[in-house]
mmCIF file of C-alpha atoms in Angstrom:
data_model
loop_
_atom_site.group_PDB
_atom_site.id
_atom_site.type_symbol
_atom_site.label_atom_id
_atom_site.label_comp_id
_atom_site.label_asym_id
_atom_site.label_seq_id
_atom_site.Cartn_x
_atom_site.Cartn_y
_atom_site.Cartn_z
ATOM 1 C CA MET A 3 83.263 136.799 112.139
ATOM 2 C CA LEU A 4 85.104 135.737 115.281
ATOM 3 C CA GLU A 5 85.554 138.112 118.175
ATOM 4 C CA ARG A 6 89.071 139.150 119.189
ATOM 5 C CA ASP A 7 89.052 136.262 121.638
ATOM 6 C CA THR A 8 86.889 133.185 121.664
ATOM 7 C CA SER A 9 86.137 130.709 124.442
ATOM 8 C CA TRP A 10 85.722 127.049 123.636
ATOM 9 C CA TRP A 11 84.098 124.604 125.995
ATOM 10 C CA VAL A 12 85.335 121.026 125.761
ATOM 11 C CA ALA A 13 82.312 118.778 126.322
ATOM 12 C CA SER A 14 84.345 115.657 127.108
ATOM 13 C CA ARG A 15 85.983 117.514 130.016
ATOM 14 C CA SER A 16 83.316 119.527 131.744
ATOM 15 C CA MET A 17 85.830 121.614 133.712
ATOM 16 C CA LEU A 18 88.021 122.562 130.726
ATOM 17 C CA MET A 19 87.527 125.969 129.114
ATOM 18 C CA VAL A 20 90.045 127.241 126.570
ATOM 19 C CA ASP A 21 90.337 130.882 125.487
ATOM 20 C CA LEU A 22 91.807 131.506 122.031
ATOM 21 C CA PHE A 23 92.902 134.802 120.505
ATOM 22 C CA VAL A 24 92.246 135.480 116.843
ATOM 23 C CA GLU A 25 94.918 138.203 116.893
ATOM 24 C CA ASN A 26 98.048 137.836 119.005
ATOM 25 C CA PRO A 27 98.082 140.449 121.780
ATOM 26 C CA ILE A 28 101.793 139.640 122.323
ATOM 27 C CA PRO A 29 104.302 138.373 119.746
ATOM 28 C CA PHE A 30 104.818 134.646 120.352
ATOM 29 C CA GLU A 31 108.606 134.942 120.536
ATOM 30 C CA ASP A 32 108.344 137.536 123.314
ATOM 31 C CA ALA A 33 105.749 135.517 125.219
ATOM 32 C CA TRP A 34 107.886 132.362 124.964
ATOM 33 C CA ALA A 35 111.094 134.121 125.985
ATOM 34 C CA ARG A 36 109.473 135.652 129.065
ATOM 35 C CA SER A 37 107.267 132.712 130.024
ATOM 36 C CA GLU A 38 107.692 130.866 133.305
ATOM 37 C CA THR A 39 107.697 127.152 134.035
ATOM 38 C CA LEU A 40 106.285 124.853 136.663
ATOM 39 C CA ASP A 41 107.076 121.187 137.227
ATOM 40 C CA LEU A 42 103.877 119.185 137.555
ATOM 41 C CA ASP A 43 104.687 115.587 138.444
ATOM 42 C CA GLY A 44 107.716 115.553 136.136
ATOM 43 C CA THR A 45 106.046 117.444 133.295
ATOM 44 C CA GLU A 46 107.254 120.972 132.599
ATOM 45 C CA ILE A 47 104.310 123.349 132.208
ATOM 46 C CA ARG A 48 105.054 126.675 130.539
ATOM 47 C CA TYR A 49 102.762 129.638 131.232
ATOM 48 C CA ALA A 50 102.603 133.379 130.575
ATOM 49 C CA ASN A 51 104.288 135.656 133.082
ATOM 50 C CA LEU A 52 102.093 137.994 135.122
ATOM 51 C CA GLU A 53 102.667 141.049 132.910
ATOM 52 C CA HIS A 54 101.733 139.139 129.751
ATOM 53 C CA LEU A 55 98.725 137.533 131.424
ATOM 54 C CA MET A 56 97.451 140.995 132.329
ATOM 55 C CA THR A 57 98.066 142.205 128.751
ATOM 56 C CA MET A 58 96.104 139.257 127.340
ATOM 57 C CA LYS A 59 93.214 139.834 129.740
ATOM 58 C CA ARG A 60 93.093 143.537 128.825
ATOM 59 C CA ALA A 61 93.055 142.570 125.133
ATOM 60 C CA ALA A 62 90.132 140.205 125.739
ATOM 61 C CA GLY A 63 88.267 143.145 127.249
ATOM 62 C CA ARG A 64 85.526 141.082 128.883
ATOM 63 C CA SER A 65 84.315 142.298 132.261
ATOM 64 C CA LYS A 66 85.510 139.119 133.990
ATOM 65 C CA ASP A 67 88.984 139.588 132.474
ATOM 66 C CA LEU A 68 89.142 143.253 133.457
ATOM 67 C CA ASP A 69 88.159 142.251 137.006
ATOM 68 C CA ASP A 70 90.992 139.715 136.928
ATOM 69 C CA VAL A 71 93.431 142.444 135.831
ATOM 70 C CA GLU A 72 92.547 144.486 138.917
ATOM 71 C CA LYS A 73 93.141 141.461 141.161
ATOM 72 C CA LEU A 74 96.387 140.569 139.406
ATOM 73 C CA ALA A 75 97.610 144.166 139.745
ATOM 74 C CA ARG A 76 97.041 143.942 143.508
ATOM 75 C CA ILE A 77 99.057 140.712 143.609
ATOM 76 C CA GLN A 78 101.799 142.375 141.572
ATOM 77 C CA ARG A 79 101.944 145.351 143.968
ATOM 78 C CA THR A 80 102.076 142.992 146.975
ATOM 79 C CA ASP A 81 104.930 140.986 145.416
ATOM 80 C CA ARG A 82 106.935 144.181 144.825
ATOM 81 C CA SER A 83 106.632 145.374 148.432
#
């Protein structure tokens, strides 16, 4: 049985690690509607907004993700002030 989230290491790209969720922590439509974009050399990259990123990391529940949530919350507080 798969855990709630699973990490996959891509051997052909030693620096690429992909985390997959078995269960969606956020409905896709909501995540897409509230996602943000970045232009990277003419290619639009879509990524989760800060609130959704924190929700996904809480859902993963790993210690490294929970540490990230604390750091992201500090960034969020700084941005609001």
